[in-house]
Short mmCIF file of C-alpha atoms in Angstrom, two decimals:
data_model
loop_
_atom_site.label_atom_id
_atom_site.label_comp_id
_atom_site.label_asym_id
_atom_site.label_seq_id
_atom_site.Cartn_x
_atom_site.Cartn_y
_atom_site.Cartn_z
CA MET A 1 35.35 25.73 69.07
CA GLY A 2 38.50 27.56 67.96
CA SER A 3 41.26 25.66 66.21
CA LYS A 4 44.48 24.86 67.99
CA LYS A 5 47.65 26.13 66.34
CA ARG A 6 49.74 23.25 65.08
CA LYS A 7 53.42 23.24 65.90
CA ARG A 8 55.98 22.70 63.17
CA GLY A 9 56.28 19.03 62.31
CA GLU A 10 53.16 18.07 64.24
CA ARG A 11 50.75 15.79 62.42
CA PRO A 12 47.66 17.67 61.19
CA THR A 13 44.32 16.72 62.67
CA THR A 14 40.64 16.71 61.86
CA HIS A 15 39.23 20.04 60.66
CA PRO A 16 38.20 22.07 63.74
CA ARG A 17 34.64 22.51 62.45
CA ASN A 18 34.27 18.80 61.78
CA LYS A 19 31.59 17.32 64.02
CA TYR A 20 34.11 14.64 65.03
CA PHE A 21 37.00 17.01 65.81
CA ASP A 22 36.85 16.43 69.57
CA ASN A 23 33.98 13.96 69.63
CA PRO A 24 34.86 10.78 67.69
CA PRO A 25 32.09 8.27 66.94
CA ASP A 26 30.99 6.38 70.05
CA PHE A 27 30.49 2.79 68.86
CA SER A 28 28.94 1.72 72.16
CA LEU A 29 26.36 4.50 72.05
CA LEU A 30 25.55 3.83 68.40
CA ALA A 31 25.16 0.11 69.10
CA SER A 32 22.69 0.86 71.88
CA LYS A 33 20.59 3.01 69.54
CA TYR A 34 20.84 0.98 66.33
CA SER A 35 20.20 -2.76 66.65
CA THR A 36 21.50 -3.29 63.11
CA PHE A 37 24.90 -1.90 64.12
CA ALA A 38 25.23 -3.74 67.43
CA PRO A 39 26.32 -7.12 65.92
CA PHE A 40 29.37 -5.46 64.36
CA VAL A 41 30.67 -4.01 67.65
CA PHE A 42 33.03 -5.98 69.89
CA TYR A 43 35.19 -5.04 72.85
CA SER A 44 38.97 -5.33 72.87
CA GLY A 45 41.10 -6.32 75.85
CA ASP A 46 41.25 -2.72 77.05
CA GLY A 47 37.45 -2.55 77.11
CA ARG A 48 37.13 -0.23 74.13
CA PRO A 49 34.34 -0.83 71.58
CA ARG A 50 35.66 -1.60 68.10
CA ILE A 51 34.56 -2.82 64.69
CA ASP A 52 36.33 -4.96 62.12
CA TRP A 53 37.48 -2.46 59.51
CA THR A 54 38.11 -5.27 57.02
CA ASP A 55 34.40 -6.16 57.05
CA PHE A 56 32.57 -4.20 54.35
CA ASN A 57 29.21 -4.79 56.03
CA ALA A 58 30.54 -3.28 59.26
CA THR A 59 31.98 -0.16 57.60
CA ARG A 60 28.82 0.33 55.52
CA GLU A 61 26.58 0.05 58.59
CA LEU A 62 28.81 2.49 60.49
CA THR A 63 28.48 5.02 57.68
CA ARG A 64 24.71 4.53 57.60
CA VAL A 65 24.20 5.08 61.32
CA LEU A 66 26.60 8.04 61.50
CA LEU A 67 24.77 9.79 58.66
CA HIS A 68 21.42 9.13 60.32
CA HIS A 69 22.43 9.84 63.93
CA ASP A 70 24.64 12.89 63.38
CA HIS A 71 23.27 14.39 60.16
CA GLY A 72 19.66 13.24 59.85
CA ILE A 73 20.41 11.58 56.50
CA ASN A 74 18.85 8.34 55.27
CA TRP A 75 21.41 6.40 53.25
CA TRP A 76 22.33 3.03 51.80
CA ILE A 77 24.49 1.50 49.04
CA PRO A 78 24.47 -1.98 47.49
CA ASP A 79 27.30 -4.47 47.96
CA GLY A 80 30.56 -3.64 46.21
CA GLN A 81 30.04 0.12 45.89
CA LEU A 82 32.53 2.51 47.47
CA CYS A 83 31.69 3.11 51.13
CA PRO A 84 32.90 6.52 52.34
CA THR A 85 34.05 7.38 55.85
CA VAL A 86 31.93 10.24 57.14
CA PRO A 87 34.56 12.09 59.24
CA ASN A 88 37.08 12.09 56.39
CA ARG A 89 34.59 13.32 53.80
CA SER A 90 33.45 16.02 56.23
CA ASN A 91 37.02 17.36 56.33
CA TYR A 92 36.88 17.99 52.57
CA ILE A 93 33.52 19.75 52.85
CA HIS A 94 34.82 22.10 55.56
CA TRP A 95 37.97 22.87 53.57
CA ILE A 96 35.78 23.91 50.63
CA GLU A 97 33.86 26.07 53.10
CA ASP A 98 37.17 27.72 54.08
CA LEU A 99 37.99 28.42 50.44
CA LEU A 100 34.61 29.98 49.75
CA SER A 101 34.75 32.19 52.85
CA SER A 102 38.33 33.37 52.29
CA ASP A 103 39.14 36.71 50.66
CA ILE A 104 41.85 35.29 48.42
CA ILE A 105 39.56 35.68 45.41
CA PRO A 106 36.45 37.88 45.06
CA LYS A 107 33.35 36.81 46.94
CA VAL A 108 30.35 35.23 45.25
CA GLN A 109 27.94 37.54 43.45
CA ALA A 110 25.36 39.20 45.69
CA ASP A 111 22.47 37.75 43.68
CA ARG A 112 23.53 34.17 44.47
CA ASN A 113 23.70 33.60 48.20
CA THR A 114 23.64 29.80 48.12
CA ALA A 115 26.90 28.11 47.12
CA LYS A 116 26.65 25.66 44.23
CA GLY A 117 29.05 22.76 43.81
CA PHE A 118 29.79 20.07 41.24
CA ASP A 119 30.73 16.61 42.52
CA ILE A 120 32.75 14.71 39.92
CA GLY A 121 31.91 11.01 40.12
CA THR A 122 29.43 11.26 42.96
CA GLY A 123 29.03 7.48 43.14
CA ALA A 124 26.17 5.46 44.55
CA ASN A 125 26.99 6.92 47.97
CA CYS A 126 26.48 10.57 46.84
CA ILE A 127 28.27 11.51 50.05
CA TYR A 128 29.50 15.01 49.21
CA PRO A 129 26.18 16.41 47.97
CA LEU A 130 24.37 14.87 50.95
CA LEU A 131 26.84 16.28 53.48
CA GLY A 132 27.16 19.67 51.78
CA ALA A 133 23.41 20.13 51.51
CA SER A 134 22.79 18.87 55.04
CA LEU A 135 25.58 20.75 56.82
CA LEU A 136 25.66 24.00 54.86
CA GLY A 137 22.60 24.17 52.62
CA TRP A 138 24.69 24.03 49.44
CA LYS A 139 23.26 23.15 46.03
CA PHE A 140 24.93 20.35 44.09
CA VAL A 141 25.19 18.64 40.75
CA GLY A 142 26.56 15.13 41.14
CA SER A 143 27.76 13.37 37.99
CA ASP A 144 28.43 9.71 37.25
CA VAL A 145 28.50 7.17 34.43
CA THR A 146 27.28 3.78 35.67
CA ASP A 147 23.65 2.78 35.97
CA VAL A 148 24.11 1.46 39.50
CA ALA A 149 25.78 4.64 40.73
CA LEU A 150 23.14 6.88 39.16
CA GLU A 151 20.25 4.74 40.44
CA TRP A 152 21.47 4.65 44.04
CA ALA A 153 22.57 8.27 44.10
CA GLU A 154 19.02 9.19 43.05
CA LYS A 155 17.58 6.89 45.73
CA ASN A 156 19.76 8.46 48.41
CA VAL A 157 18.71 11.94 47.35
CA LYS A 158 14.99 11.09 47.23
CA SER A 159 15.24 9.39 50.64
CA ASN A 160 16.00 12.81 52.11
CA PRO A 161 13.16 15.11 51.01
CA HIS A 162 14.37 17.91 53.27
CA ILE A 163 17.42 18.43 51.00
CA SER A 164 16.43 16.63 47.78
CA GLU A 165 15.63 19.87 45.93
CA LEU A 166 19.21 21.00 46.44
CA ILE A 167 20.78 18.05 44.59
CA GLU A 168 20.71 17.11 40.91
CA ILE A 169 22.14 13.79 39.73
CA ARG A 170 23.48 14.06 36.17
CA ARG A 171 24.37 11.24 33.77
CA VAL A 172 27.66 11.59 31.88
CA ASN A 173 27.33 10.94 28.16
CA MET A 174 29.61 8.02 27.30
CA GLU A 175 29.34 8.44 23.53
CA ASN A 176 32.25 10.88 23.39
CA PRO A 177 35.01 9.65 25.72
CA ALA A 178 37.62 12.20 26.67
CA SER A 179 40.82 12.20 24.66
CA SER A 180 44.25 13.44 25.58
CA SER A 181 44.62 17.21 25.25
CA GLU A 182 48.27 17.29 24.22
CA GLU A 183 47.77 20.70 22.65
CA LEU A 184 47.79 22.19 26.14
CA ASN A 185 51.50 21.44 26.32
CA ASP A 186 52.49 22.76 22.90
CA GLU A 187 53.07 26.34 23.96
CA PRO A 188 54.11 26.95 27.57
CA GLY A 189 52.36 30.05 28.83
CA LYS A 190 49.85 29.93 25.97
CA TYR A 191 46.93 30.07 28.39
CA GLY A 192 48.29 32.90 30.51
CA GLN A 193 50.85 33.17 33.24
CA CYS A 194 50.58 32.30 36.89
CA THR A 195 51.05 35.55 38.75
CA ASP A 196 50.12 34.16 42.15
CA VAL A 197 50.50 30.80 43.79
CA ASP A 198 48.98 30.06 47.15
CA PHE A 199 50.55 26.83 48.43
CA ASP A 200 48.72 25.90 51.58
CA SER A 201 49.11 22.89 53.80
CA GLY A 202 46.46 24.28 56.06
CA LYS A 203 48.35 27.41 57.06
CA ALA A 204 50.62 28.59 54.27
CA VAL A 205 50.49 30.87 51.27
CA VAL A 206 53.23 31.39 48.72
CA ILE A 207 53.00 33.95 45.96
CA GLY A 208 55.13 33.28 42.94
CA PRO A 209 56.04 34.83 39.60
CA SER A 210 55.30 33.82 36.04
CA PRO A 211 56.35 30.25 35.23
CA PRO A 212 59.60 29.80 33.33
CA ALA A 213 59.27 29.09 29.62
CA HIS A 214 61.26 25.87 29.95
CA LEU A 215 58.92 24.30 32.50
CA GLN A 216 58.00 20.89 31.10
CA MET A 217 55.15 18.57 31.91
CA HIS A 218 56.01 15.42 33.86
CA SER A 219 56.24 12.55 31.39
CA GLY A 220 53.87 10.33 33.32
CA VAL A 221 51.07 12.83 33.80
CA GLY A 222 48.24 13.59 31.41
CA LYS A 223 48.81 10.52 29.24
CA GLY A 224 46.62 7.49 28.94
CA TYR A 225 43.32 8.90 30.16
CA GLY A 226 40.65 7.99 27.65
CA GLY A 227 37.67 7.64 29.94
CA PRO A 228 34.36 9.46 30.02
CA PRO A 229 34.14 13.27 30.07
CA ILE A 230 34.81 14.83 33.44
CA LEU A 231 33.79 18.50 33.28
CA VAL A 232 33.84 19.56 29.62
CA GLY A 233 30.82 17.95 27.99
CA VAL A 234 29.08 17.52 31.36
CA VAL A 235 28.84 21.10 32.56
CA LYS A 236 26.11 22.82 30.55
CA GLY A 237 26.62 26.03 28.64
CA GLY A 238 26.21 29.09 30.81
CA GLU A 239 26.32 27.16 34.11
CA LYS A 240 28.26 28.76 36.94
CA PHE A 241 29.56 26.95 40.02
CA ASP A 242 31.36 28.06 43.13
CA PHE A 243 33.45 24.90 43.21
CA CYS A 244 33.93 21.38 41.97
CA MET A 245 35.19 18.52 44.11
CA CYS A 246 36.37 15.03 43.39
CA ASN A 247 37.44 11.81 45.05
CA PRO A 248 39.34 10.53 41.99
CA PRO A 249 40.22 6.96 41.09
CA PHE A 250 43.52 6.70 42.95
CA PHE A 251 44.87 3.54 41.28
CA GLU A 252 46.05 2.27 37.89
CA THR A 253 44.96 -1.34 38.47
CA ILE A 254 42.36 -3.07 40.62
CA GLU A 255 45.16 -5.17 42.12
CA GLU A 256 46.86 -2.01 43.35
CA ALA A 257 43.57 -0.85 44.84
CA GLY A 258 43.35 -3.98 46.97
CA LEU A 259 46.77 -3.70 48.58
CA ASN A 260 45.52 -2.34 51.92
CA PRO A 261 44.46 -5.36 54.00
CA LYS A 262 43.48 -3.25 57.02
CA THR A 263 40.31 -1.76 55.58
CA SER A 264 37.40 -2.77 53.38
CA CYS A 265 35.55 0.16 51.86
CA GLY A 266 34.42 -1.62 48.71
CA GLY A 267 34.62 0.21 45.41
CA THR A 268 34.01 -0.71 41.78
CA VAL A 269 36.62 -0.59 39.02
CA GLN A 270 35.05 2.64 37.75
CA GLU A 271 35.38 4.24 41.19
CA MET A 272 38.88 3.05 42.01
CA VAL A 273 40.85 2.66 38.77
CA CYS A 274 41.77 4.54 35.61
CA PRO A 275 44.78 4.33 33.25
CA GLY A 276 47.47 6.57 34.70
CA GLY A 277 45.79 6.57 38.11
CA GLU A 278 44.93 9.76 39.95
CA SER A 279 47.64 11.78 38.18
CA ALA A 280 46.03 11.21 34.79
CA PHE A 281 42.53 11.82 36.11
CA ILE A 282 43.33 15.05 37.95
CA THR A 283 45.38 16.26 35.00
CA ARG A 284 42.26 15.90 32.88
CA ILE A 285 40.35 18.00 35.43
CA ILE A 286 43.08 20.63 35.09
CA GLU A 287 42.83 20.53 31.30
CA ASP A 288 39.04 20.85 31.47
CA SER A 289 39.42 23.77 33.87
CA VAL A 290 41.53 25.61 31.28
CA GLN A 291 38.58 25.48 28.90
CA LEU A 292 35.93 26.31 31.50
CA ARG A 293 38.13 28.75 33.45
CA GLN A 294 35.87 31.13 35.38
CA SER A 295 32.81 28.88 35.14
CA PHE A 296 34.03 27.76 38.57
CA ARG A 297 35.41 29.96 41.34
CA TRP A 298 37.43 27.03 42.69
CA TYR A 299 38.46 23.74 41.12
CA THR A 300 39.41 21.12 43.70
CA SER A 301 40.32 17.48 43.98
CA MET A 302 41.44 15.06 46.63
CA VAL A 303 44.91 13.55 46.06
CA GLY A 304 45.93 10.17 47.47
CA ARG A 305 49.71 10.46 47.04
CA LYS A 306 51.71 13.45 48.18
CA THR A 307 54.33 12.76 45.51
CA ASN A 308 51.77 13.72 42.87
CA LEU A 309 51.20 17.20 44.30
CA LYS A 310 54.39 18.79 42.98
CA VAL A 311 53.77 17.46 39.48
CA LEU A 312 50.18 18.67 39.45
CA ILE A 313 51.18 22.09 40.80
CA SER A 314 53.71 22.38 37.97
CA LYS A 315 50.93 21.66 35.53
CA LEU A 316 48.84 24.41 37.08
CA TRP A 317 51.78 26.82 36.64
CA GLU A 318 51.87 25.88 32.99
CA VAL A 319 48.20 26.45 32.26
CA GLY A 320 47.95 29.77 34.05
CA ALA A 321 46.10 29.27 37.34
CA THR A 322 46.14 32.44 39.45
CA ILE A 323 45.86 30.74 42.86
CA VAL A 324 46.85 27.24 43.98
CA LYS A 325 46.17 25.88 47.46
CA THR A 326 46.85 22.55 49.10
CA THR A 327 45.92 21.04 52.43
CA GLU A 328 46.17 17.74 54.26
CA PHE A 329 43.19 15.68 55.39
CA VAL A 330 43.81 13.36 58.33
CA GLN A 331 41.32 11.06 59.94
CA GLY A 332 42.68 8.27 62.12
CA GLN A 333 45.44 6.54 60.16
CA THR A 334 44.16 7.75 56.77
CA CYS A 335 45.92 10.70 55.14
CA ARG A 336 44.89 12.45 51.93
CA TRP A 337 45.71 15.82 50.39
CA GLY A 338 43.51 18.49 48.88
CA LEU A 339 44.43 20.49 45.76
CA ALA A 340 42.53 23.65 44.78
CA TRP A 341 43.07 26.25 42.08
CA SER A 342 41.33 29.20 40.47
CA PHE A 343 41.54 31.37 37.38
CA LEU A 344 39.91 34.36 39.04
CA PRO A 345 42.15 37.35 39.75
CA ALA A 346 43.45 37.33 43.30
CA SER A 347 42.23 39.94 45.73
CA LYS A 348 44.61 42.83 46.34
CA LYS A 349 45.29 41.99 49.96
CA ILE A 350 45.25 38.72 51.87
CA LEU A 351 47.92 39.60 54.40
CA PRO A 352 47.30 40.18 58.10
CA SER A 353 48.86 43.40 59.38
CA HIS A 354 51.01 41.66 61.98
CA VAL A 355 52.75 39.74 59.19
CA ALA A 356 53.23 42.83 57.06
CA GLU A 357 55.06 44.62 59.86
CA LYS A 358 57.55 41.83 60.55
CA ASN A 359 61.05 43.03 59.63
CA ASN A 360 63.32 40.77 61.68
CA MET A 361 63.59 37.00 61.96
CA SER A 362 65.96 34.46 63.47
CA PHE A 363 66.67 30.76 63.69
CA MET A 364 69.11 28.44 65.46
CA LEU A 365 71.83 26.26 63.95
CA GLU A 366 72.52 23.46 66.39
CA GLY A 367 74.93 20.54 66.58
CA LEU A 368 77.75 22.30 64.74
CA GLN A 369 81.26 20.87 64.76
CA ARG A 370 84.12 22.74 66.40
CA HIS A 371 85.59 24.00 63.12
CA GLN A 372 82.21 25.41 62.03
CA SER A 373 82.53 28.73 63.82
CA ALA A 374 80.33 31.81 63.62
CA PHE A 375 82.69 33.26 61.02
CA TYR A 376 82.51 30.03 59.00
CA VAL A 377 78.70 30.24 58.93
CA LEU A 378 78.86 33.94 58.12
CA GLN A 379 81.02 33.12 55.10
CA SER A 380 78.39 30.60 54.01
CA VAL A 381 75.75 33.34 54.23
CA GLU A 382 77.86 35.62 52.06
CA SER A 383 78.54 32.78 49.62
CA TYR A 384 74.84 32.01 49.23
CA PHE A 385 73.84 35.57 48.39
CA CYS A 386 76.81 35.99 46.04
CA SER A 387 75.76 32.80 44.24
CA ILE A 388 72.45 34.40 43.26
CA GLY A 389 74.14 37.62 42.14
CA ALA A 390 73.36 39.78 45.15
CA SER A 391 75.75 42.42 46.46
CA SER A 392 77.07 41.50 49.91
CA LYS A 393 79.61 42.98 52.31
CA LEU A 394 81.00 40.91 55.19
CA ASP A 395 82.07 42.68 58.38
CA SER A 396 84.16 40.14 60.30
CA ALA A 397 84.57 42.43 63.31
CA SER A 398 80.84 42.62 64.05
CA PHE A 399 79.92 39.23 62.52
CA LYS A 400 77.41 40.57 60.03
CA VAL A 401 76.77 40.58 56.29
CA ASP A 402 74.94 43.47 54.63
CA VAL A 403 73.11 42.34 51.51
CA THR A 404 71.45 44.19 48.64
CA LEU A 405 69.09 42.22 46.43
CA SER A 406 67.72 43.58 43.19
CA ALA A 407 64.01 43.31 42.42
CA GLU A 408 64.84 40.65 39.84
CA GLN A 409 66.77 38.59 42.42
CA CYS A 410 63.89 38.83 44.91
CA HIS A 411 61.55 37.70 42.17
CA SER A 412 63.83 34.75 41.37
CA ILE A 413 63.80 33.55 44.99
CA LEU A 414 60.00 33.73 45.13
CA LYS A 415 59.83 31.72 41.93
CA THR A 416 62.19 29.06 43.28
CA LYS A 417 60.19 28.70 46.48
CA THR A 418 56.91 28.26 44.62
CA GLN A 419 58.25 25.83 42.02
CA ASN A 420 59.68 23.66 44.77
CA GLY A 421 56.30 23.55 46.48
CA ASN A 422 57.82 24.26 49.88
CA GLU A 423 55.52 25.05 52.78
CA GLN A 424 55.67 28.58 54.13
CA ASP A 425 54.74 30.06 57.50
CA ILE A 426 54.28 33.61 56.27
CA LEU A 427 51.33 34.87 54.24
CA ILE A 428 52.37 37.02 51.30
CA SER A 429 50.08 39.50 49.60
CA ALA A 430 48.55 38.53 46.29
CA ASN A 431 49.37 40.11 42.93
CA CYS A 432 53.15 40.07 43.17
CA PRO A 433 54.51 40.89 39.69
CA SER A 434 58.17 41.78 39.48
CA ASP A 435 57.48 45.41 38.58
CA GLN A 436 56.08 45.93 42.10
CA LEU A 437 59.27 44.74 43.78
CA ASN A 438 62.07 47.13 44.71
CA ASP A 439 65.65 46.44 45.69
CA MET A 440 65.90 44.99 49.18
CA HIS A 441 68.51 45.78 51.81
CA LEU A 442 68.98 43.40 54.71
CA ARG A 443 71.53 42.43 57.34
CA VAL A 444 72.36 38.92 58.54
CA SER A 445 74.18 38.56 61.86
CA VAL A 446 75.54 35.43 63.53
CA PHE A 447 75.85 35.07 67.31
CA GLN A 448 77.48 32.36 69.39
CA GLN A 449 75.04 30.89 71.92
CA ILE A 450 76.67 27.83 73.44
CA PRO A 451 79.34 25.57 71.95
CA GLY A 452 77.90 24.00 68.81
CA THR A 453 74.91 26.38 68.62
CA LEU A 454 74.62 29.64 66.67
CA LEU A 455 71.82 32.18 66.37
CA VAL A 456 71.31 33.55 62.83
CA ARG A 457 69.34 36.79 62.76
CA GLY A 458 68.01 38.71 59.77
CA LEU A 459 67.04 42.39 59.83
CA LEU A 460 65.30 44.32 57.07
CA LEU A 461 67.16 47.62 56.73
CA GLN A 462 64.38 49.51 54.95
CA LYS A 463 61.17 50.56 56.63
CA GLU A 464 58.75 49.85 53.81
CA ILE A 465 58.60 47.66 50.74
CA PRO A 466 55.76 47.54 48.18
CA VAL A 467 55.06 43.83 48.71
CA PRO A 468 55.02 42.84 52.40
CA GLY A 469 56.25 39.44 53.45
CA VAL A 470 58.91 39.02 50.76
CA PHE A 471 61.69 39.50 53.31
CA SER A 472 60.27 36.59 55.32
CA VAL A 473 60.38 34.26 52.32
CA ILE A 474 63.94 35.29 51.45
CA PHE A 475 65.14 34.75 55.00
CA GLN A 476 63.38 31.37 55.16
CA GLN A 477 65.18 30.40 51.96
CA LEU A 478 68.50 31.27 53.62
CA GLN A 479 67.46 29.17 56.63
CA GLU A 480 66.78 26.17 54.40
CA VAL A 481 70.13 26.59 52.62
CA LEU A 482 72.12 26.77 55.86
CA LYS A 483 70.28 23.94 57.58
CA SER A 484 70.70 21.79 54.51
CA LYS A 485 74.44 22.52 54.41
CA PHE A 486 74.94 21.81 58.10
CA SER A 487 72.32 19.06 58.44
CA LYS A 488 74.96 16.37 58.85
CA CYS A 489 75.99 18.06 62.04
CA ILE A 490 72.51 17.83 63.53
CA ARG A 491 72.29 14.05 63.23
#
């Protein structure tokens, strides 16, 4: 089934290849087939079958029957262990599949046709290796530290002989706990410069320049993590993986982990909590990735709080990732984000031709006050471009501003967009160093539509530029500036 294009502002949905995309679990059907699940199903006033999501036994049994009914997987976990939701975890698997099949970075070597992943903290549930092996035939190494997690992960693997040879469960050596790698922050840019950033919320790519030398690490990130090794010290010498994935400990305290009274998915302290929470844990993955670099094609992690994304992306700028992607996972009322990065050189072209050819754009300014005329807005356009040092010429008779941007000014706008982590609608080709950018000539015109509404149109005045898509980003930046300035009028 093809995916449906999401409109701006519309809440993202389940991944289109997810088995549950247009076919959510049927509790009534499952209850009729599994007598052990039937006692947990009740019917609400509207006649719909439901379960009590605050009952751990109910959520565990649902996971068990979904894995068996829909995936042919035998599975169980003891009381208290983290119980995953199958549809949500499937979203992550399919996003990884998208990353591996994309042409953003070079494809896997021809001599290794089967993708190989590393699941950080696989847990007793071992959900990602089981789903990845079952759905896509991937090989996995799943790591963990506790005896219970390792024992039950092994049991779950051995209970599925049809995929057991694809999955290795690996014990993390606790004798040498990880320590803070402050040296990574001593010299900004020490580990290379980020020449490309791909910021994706499921549809977007932004290419940015080298990070500024003054970029500083967020004071609350990367400090306090002193737990077991994550990748360094666990990945063996010479091992190569296509990706790693992780459902990190989201919380700093077990009390914080128990604040959601609407669900009961279990979870031990080791699975749910670490000093510094998910920011500290994912920062350690980033630091490990700097040492391992191209041992993995993609490094990925789930993120529980969107506010952490910008901080983590800044860290990736600092350590020299070549590509960064994000997405949003939504299943029911649960929302998580995915963060992926790579140190492999980006492919030369990731831009569809229809985007490359786009040389005019427009947007509407609505709800303007009477004194905010077309000429008033046009002056704001001229003021914005002058503020960044561009040459601009306002023609009041024809309500247009002709603008000339230097390559350096174009580069500066791209950098600003990427550092801010803003979503973009236009794909921009990879490998976008400033020496490939030329001066840009464009025209911005303003047209009266109806009282209080203006049309702002941008036209690229040159036929070709070395890096397609840059005009789109620059015009979108102007759109954000104008809408921010006149936003009070829209309310």
